[in-house]
Amino acid sequence: VKLEESGGGLVQAGGSLRLSCVASERTFSKYVGAWFRQAPGKEHEFVAAISWSGGNTYYADSVKGRFTISRDNTKNKVSLQMNSLRPEDTAVYYCVAEAVTGADDLFLRVWEYDYWGQGTQVTVSS
């Protein structure tokens, strides 16, 4: 599965960005989708995940209430709407995916995902 992210950029604190991830796999509807991020000098951090049904989502506490993950299986796309951005949200954001059998299954750990995009930079200025 090839994943391609878009939508990163530079934004002022309090602003919004929308990240999109398009998958090459026609059966992407049977993959859980998620976003991780990595700030300079830090390890990958889980941000949000969505089941392939779209009926189950999970967020890191640091983004809960500000970020929303969604998906459109007809377009093989997973999106991340980021509102009320803070300087500490600055990082490279990675779209990830993994095949699952359960419609509402989620994975939350880096090592559970085999498929990664190339990453998109998000920079939030204070």
Backbone as a ProteinNet text record, in pm:
[ID]
protein_1_A
[PRIMARY]
VKLEESGGGLVQAGGSLRLSCVASERTFSKYVGAWFRQAPGKEHEFVAAISWSGGNTYYADSVKGRFTISRDNTKNKVSLQMNSLRPEDTAVYYCVAEAVTGADDLFLRVWEYDYWGQGTQVTVSS
[TERTIARY]
84.9	0	88.8	68.2	141.4	51.1	103.7	27.3	91.5	11.6	63.9	-11.5	62.7	3.3	11.4	-77.9	-74.7	-142.3	-118.5	-190.2	-109.2	16	97	133.7	196.8	238.5	267.8	277.3	306.2	179	148.1	27.4	55.9	-14	1.7	-75.9	-31.5	-101.9	-249	-334.3	-477.9	-540.3	-457	-506.4	-541.1	-576	-620.7	-547.6	-535	-485.1	-562.3	-570.4	-633.6	-534.7	-498.9	-410.3	-493.7	-448.8	-515.1	-414.9	-464.6	-380.6	-458.5	-400.6	-465.7	-386	-456.2	-392.1	-407.2	-305.9	-307.8	-386.8	-409.1	-470.5	-622	-673.9	-817.2	-899.2	-834.9	-906.4	-876	-840.7	-806.1	-918.7	-1040	-1153.8	-1142.7	-1052.8	-1033.2	-905.3	-856.7	-737.7	-774.4	-718.2	-729.1	-634.6	-674.8	-591.6	-559	-442	-401.2	-299.7	-274.8	-172.4	-78.8	49.6	153.1	229.2	303	386	520.2	617.4	751.5	811.2	835.9	902.9	1054.1	1133.2	1278.5	1331.9	1413.5	1474.9	1384.4	1262.3	1167.3	1125.1	1064.4	1014.8	878.5	837.1	704.7	598	498.5	390.8	256.9	176.8	43.3	-42.5	-120.8	-209.2	-355.8	-394.2	-534.4	-544.1	-649.8	-672.9	-821.4	-852.1	-991	-1004.6	-1107.9	-1131.3	-1175.6	-1172	-1206.2	-1354	-1434.9	-1576.6	-1600.8	-1503.2	-1521.8	-1598.7	-1644	-1728.1	-1654.2	-1523.9	-1444.6	-1323.4	-1304.5	-1188.9	-1124.9	-998.3	-926.6	-825.1	-810.4	-721.3	-623.8	-507.5	-415.4	-475.9	-449.4	-504	-461.6	-342.7	-288.3	-364.1	-441.5	-511.9	-663.2	-709.7	-852.8	-927.9	-1036.1	-1115.1	-1066.9	-947.2	-892.8	-878.3	-845.4	-825	-940	-971.2	-1074.5	-1024.1	-1027.2	-988.4	-1114.1	-1105.7	-1219.8	-1168.8	-1259.7	-1218.2	-1331.5	-1291.2	-1386	-1336.5	-1396.7	-1349.8	-1376.1	-1467.3	-1491	-1376	-1297.2	-1182.6	-1049.7	-1053.5	-931.6	-857	-929	-870.2	-899	-796.1	-808.3	-763.6	-837.7	-806.5	-792.1	-720	-702.4	-725.6	-835.9	-866	-805	-718.1	-647.8	-686.6	-752.1	-794.5	-722.1	-726.9	-664.1	-521.1	-446.5	-310	-220.4	-126.4	-32.8	109.9	203.4	343.2	391.3	342.6	386	329.1	241.8	193.8	290.1	392.1	490	560.7	556.5	615.5	597.9	662.3	631.4	518.5	412.1	295.2	295.7	276.9	279.2	141.9	97.6	-20.4	24.8	-47.2	-12.5	-138	-116.3	-229.5	-187.6	-286.5	-261.6	-391.5	-378.3	-495.7	-547.9	-679.1	-742.7	-865.6	-913.6	-1032.4	-1158.2	-1145	-1260	-1294.9	-1421.8	-1465.3	-1433.5	-1424.2	-1399.8	-1265.6	-1179.7	-1046.5	-962.1	-877	-782.2	-645.2	-542.7	-406.5	-355.9	-281.7	-237.5	-85.7	-13.6	131	206.2	320.2	401	428	462.5	506.1	392.7	269.9	156.1	124.7	192.5	164.4	280.5	249	350	359.6	254.5	250.2	253.7	350.9	374.3	386.7	334.6	358.8	494.3	527.5	658	661.2	544.5	537.6	515.1	449.1	426.6	453.9	525.8	567.3	453.7	429.9	336.3	415.7	413.3	484.6	387.1	381.3	290.4	374.3	359.1	436.5	359.9	434.7	371.1	347.4
-118.5	0	123.9	209.9	335.8	445.9	525.8	633.5	766.4	862.9	994.4	1102.3	1177.1	1283.6	1416.9	1505.1	1643.2	1731.8	1862.6	1956.3	2020.3	1980.1	2042.6	2185.1	2255.4	2391.9	2468.9	2601.4	2692.3	2766.1	2768.9	2836.4	2900.9	3008.3	3073.6	2997.2	3012.6	2949.9	2992.1	2894.3	2918.3	2890.1	2869.6	2844.4	2698.7	2668.4	2534.2	2485.1	2354.7	2287.4	2157.1	2111.5	1982.8	1896	1783.7	1689	1581.3	1540	1432.5	1323.1	1202.6	1087.5	1000.1	976.7	892.8	764.2	652.4	522.1	464.6	389.1	327.5	197.7	141.3	10.1	18.8	-62.4	-58.7	-115.6	-198.7	-254	-175	-47.4	37.2	45	16.8	21.1	-83.8	-182.3	-283.8	-258.5	-134.2	-96.5	5.6	-9.3	97.4	208.3	331.9	445.8	527.5	588.6	667.4	772.5	862.1	964.4	957.9	962.8	979.2	1107.4	1158.4	1274.7	1258.5	1329.8	1324.3	1464.2	1514.9	1643.7	1620.3	1722.5	1706.2	1653.1	1549.4	1492.5	1406.5	1383.2	1304	1179.3	1085.8	964.5	990.6	895.4	905.2	905.9	992.2	1007.2	978.3	894.5	866.9	993.1	1017.9	1134.4	1090.9	1010.6	969.9	847.6	767.7	650	635.9	571.7	549.4	408.7	338.3	202.6	204.6	88.5	92.5	119.1	89.6	123.5	272.4	340.3	480.2	499.6	389.6	399.4	408.2	388.4	392.9	481.1	577.5	666.2	676.5	715.4	732.1	843.2	926.9	1042.4	1043.9	1096.2	1125.8	1236.8	1233.2	1336	1475.9	1486.5	1617.4	1684.5	1606	1663.8	1649.8	1580.6	1555.7	1687.2	1697.9	1819.5	1923.1	1904.4	1999.7	1935.6	1807.4	1736.1	1639.8	1619.4	1523.3	1438.8	1307	1215.8	1164.6	1150.8	1102.1	1023.7	953.7	879.7	873.3	859.2	840.1	718.4	605.5	480.7	477.8	558.3	562.6	630.6	709.4	780.4	730.2	622	568.7	677.4	756.8	874.3	877.5	918.8	948.3	1092.9	1167.2	1308.2	1338.6	1446.5	1493.9	1643.6	1684.6	1827.5	1873.8	1973.7	2021.7	2166.7	2190.1	2323.7	2367.5	2495.7	2550.6	2501.3	2512.1	2459.6	2536.1	2464.1	2519.6	2497.4	2577	2555	2413.4	2352.6	2217.4	2111.6	2150	2058.6	2050.7	2135.3	2135	2000.5	1940.1	1807.5	1765.9	1655.9	1588.3	1490	1499.3	1414	1302.3	1179.8	1062.2	995.6	963.2	880.6	734.6	651.4	509.6	425.8	300.2	210.3	66.5	-13.3	-155.7	-231.3	-348.3	-430.5	-490.4	-493.3	-552.3	-630.4	-715	-792.4	-735.4	-677.8	-624.5	-484.1	-460.3	-330.8	-214.9	-242	-135.3	-150.1	-235.8	-252.3	-126.9	-100.3	10.7	-37	25.4	7.2	142	142.8	268.3	280.5	175.9	174.6	178.3	239.8	255.1	120.1	20.4	-106.8	-189.4	-144.1	-218.3	-182.4	-80.2	-32.9	-64.8	-130	-163.8	-60.3	16.2	105.3	251	324.9	463.3	551.6	673.8	773.3	839.1	932.7	997.2	1110.2	1151.5	1257.1	1394.3	1479.6	1617.9	1708.4	1817.5	1906.2	1999.5	2008.5	2106.5	2193.2	2323.3	2418	2521.6	2534.5	2629.7	2736	2859.1	2969.1	3034.6	3083.2	3145.8	3292.8
0	0	0	-96.4	-100.9	-48.7	45.4	106.5	72	33.7	-2.8	73.1	156.7	235.7	162.4	199.9	150.8	254.1	242.7	327.7	437.9	453.9	556.4	518.5	613	584.3	709.9	694.4	805	842	970.7	1017.3	1152.2	1181.3	1310.8	1418.3	1540.8	1653.3	1651.7	1676.5	1670.8	1536.2	1436.9	1302.5	1279.3	1153.6	1117.4	992.3	984.3	865.4	849.5	725.5	699	622	680.9	615.1	545.9	429.4	357.1	323.1	314.2	281.9	185.4	69.1	-31.8	-46.4	-45.3	-54.5	-193.9	-233.5	-366.3	-368	-252.1	-240.1	-259.2	-352.3	-379	-264.9	-179.5	-64.8	61.2	44.7	159.1	259.1	213.6	304	413.9	398.4	501.3	581	579.5	653.6	761	878.5	976.7	932.8	952	915.7	1040	1039.7	1155.8	1114.6	1208	1192.6	1312.9	1283.5	1383.8	1350.6	1446.5	1420.9	1490.9	1437.1	1495.1	1494	1611.8	1626.6	1628.8	1596.8	1594.7	1727.2	1718.8	1837.9	1922.5	1876.1	1954.7	1877.5	1949.4	1887.3	1822.2	1740.7	1680.4	1790.2	1771.6	1868.1	1800	1860.9	1808.8	1815.6	1710	1707	1707.2	1607.5	1594.6	1504.9	1525.7	1443.6	1415.1	1301.9	1264.1	1207.8	1249.9	1201.6	1055.6	990.3	848.3	825.8	925.6	913.5	931.7	994.3	1028.8	1157.9	1216.8	1333.7	1465.4	1461.6	1584.3	1561	1650.1	1642.2	1779.9	1779.2	1906.5	1888.3	1990.8	1982.5	2099.6	2074.2	2182.8	2267.2	2396.9	2485.4	2441.5	2387	2350.4	2235.2	2158.2	2043.5	2055.6	2156.8	2173	2182.2	2105.7	2103.9	2004.4	1950.1	1851.1	1713.5	1710.1	1583.8	1559.6	1431.8	1393.8	1277.5	1295.8	1189.8	1120.9	989.9	913.3	793.4	726.2	607.7	507	381	271.6	194.3	219.4	157.2	7	-40.7	-185.9	-258.4	-183.2	-241.1	-185.3	-107.6	-44.9	32.3	108.1	171	320.5	395.4	537.6	557.8	637.3	657.8	805.7	833.8	971	971.6	1029.2	1045.6	1176.6	1168.4	1285.9	1311.5	1422.5	1462.4	1588.3	1614.7	1736.4	1751.3	1644	1643.8	1739.8	1797.5	1895.5	1846.2	1893.6	1852	1880.7	1986.3	2019.5	1924.9	1833.8	1730.5	1612.2	1613.4	1505.9	1498.2	1379.8	1360.7	1215.1	1180.1	1054.5	1084.5	1007.4	1028.4	924.1	974.5	889.6	887.1	768.4	750.9	753	825.5	835.5	815.8	778.2	757.7	783.6	818.4	840.1	817.5	755.3	729.7	859.9	874.4	992	946.3	1034.5	1000.1	1062.9	1180.4	1249.7	1203.4	1180.1	1127.7	1220.6	1349.2	1445.5	1516.5	1463.3	1522.6	1503.6	1601.6	1593.5	1638.8	1586.5	1635	1682.4	1793	1850.8	1858.7	1823.8	1844.2	1712.7	1712.1	1591.4	1525.9	1608	1553.3	1494.4	1513.9	1460.8	1316	1264.1	1128.9	1035	926.3	825.5	714.5	693.4	578.5	623.9	571	611.3	488.1	499.5	396.9	417.9	329.8	336.5	440	486	586.6	526.2	601.9	560.7	680.3	655.8	764.7	803.8	932.5	989	1085.6	1061.1	1146.3	1197.9	1329.9	1393	1461.9	1418.4	1474.6	1588.7	1686.1	1804.1	1782.2
[MASK]
++++++++++++++++++++++++++++++++++++++++++++++++++++++++++++++++++++++++++++++++++++++++++++++++++++++++++++++++++++++++++++++

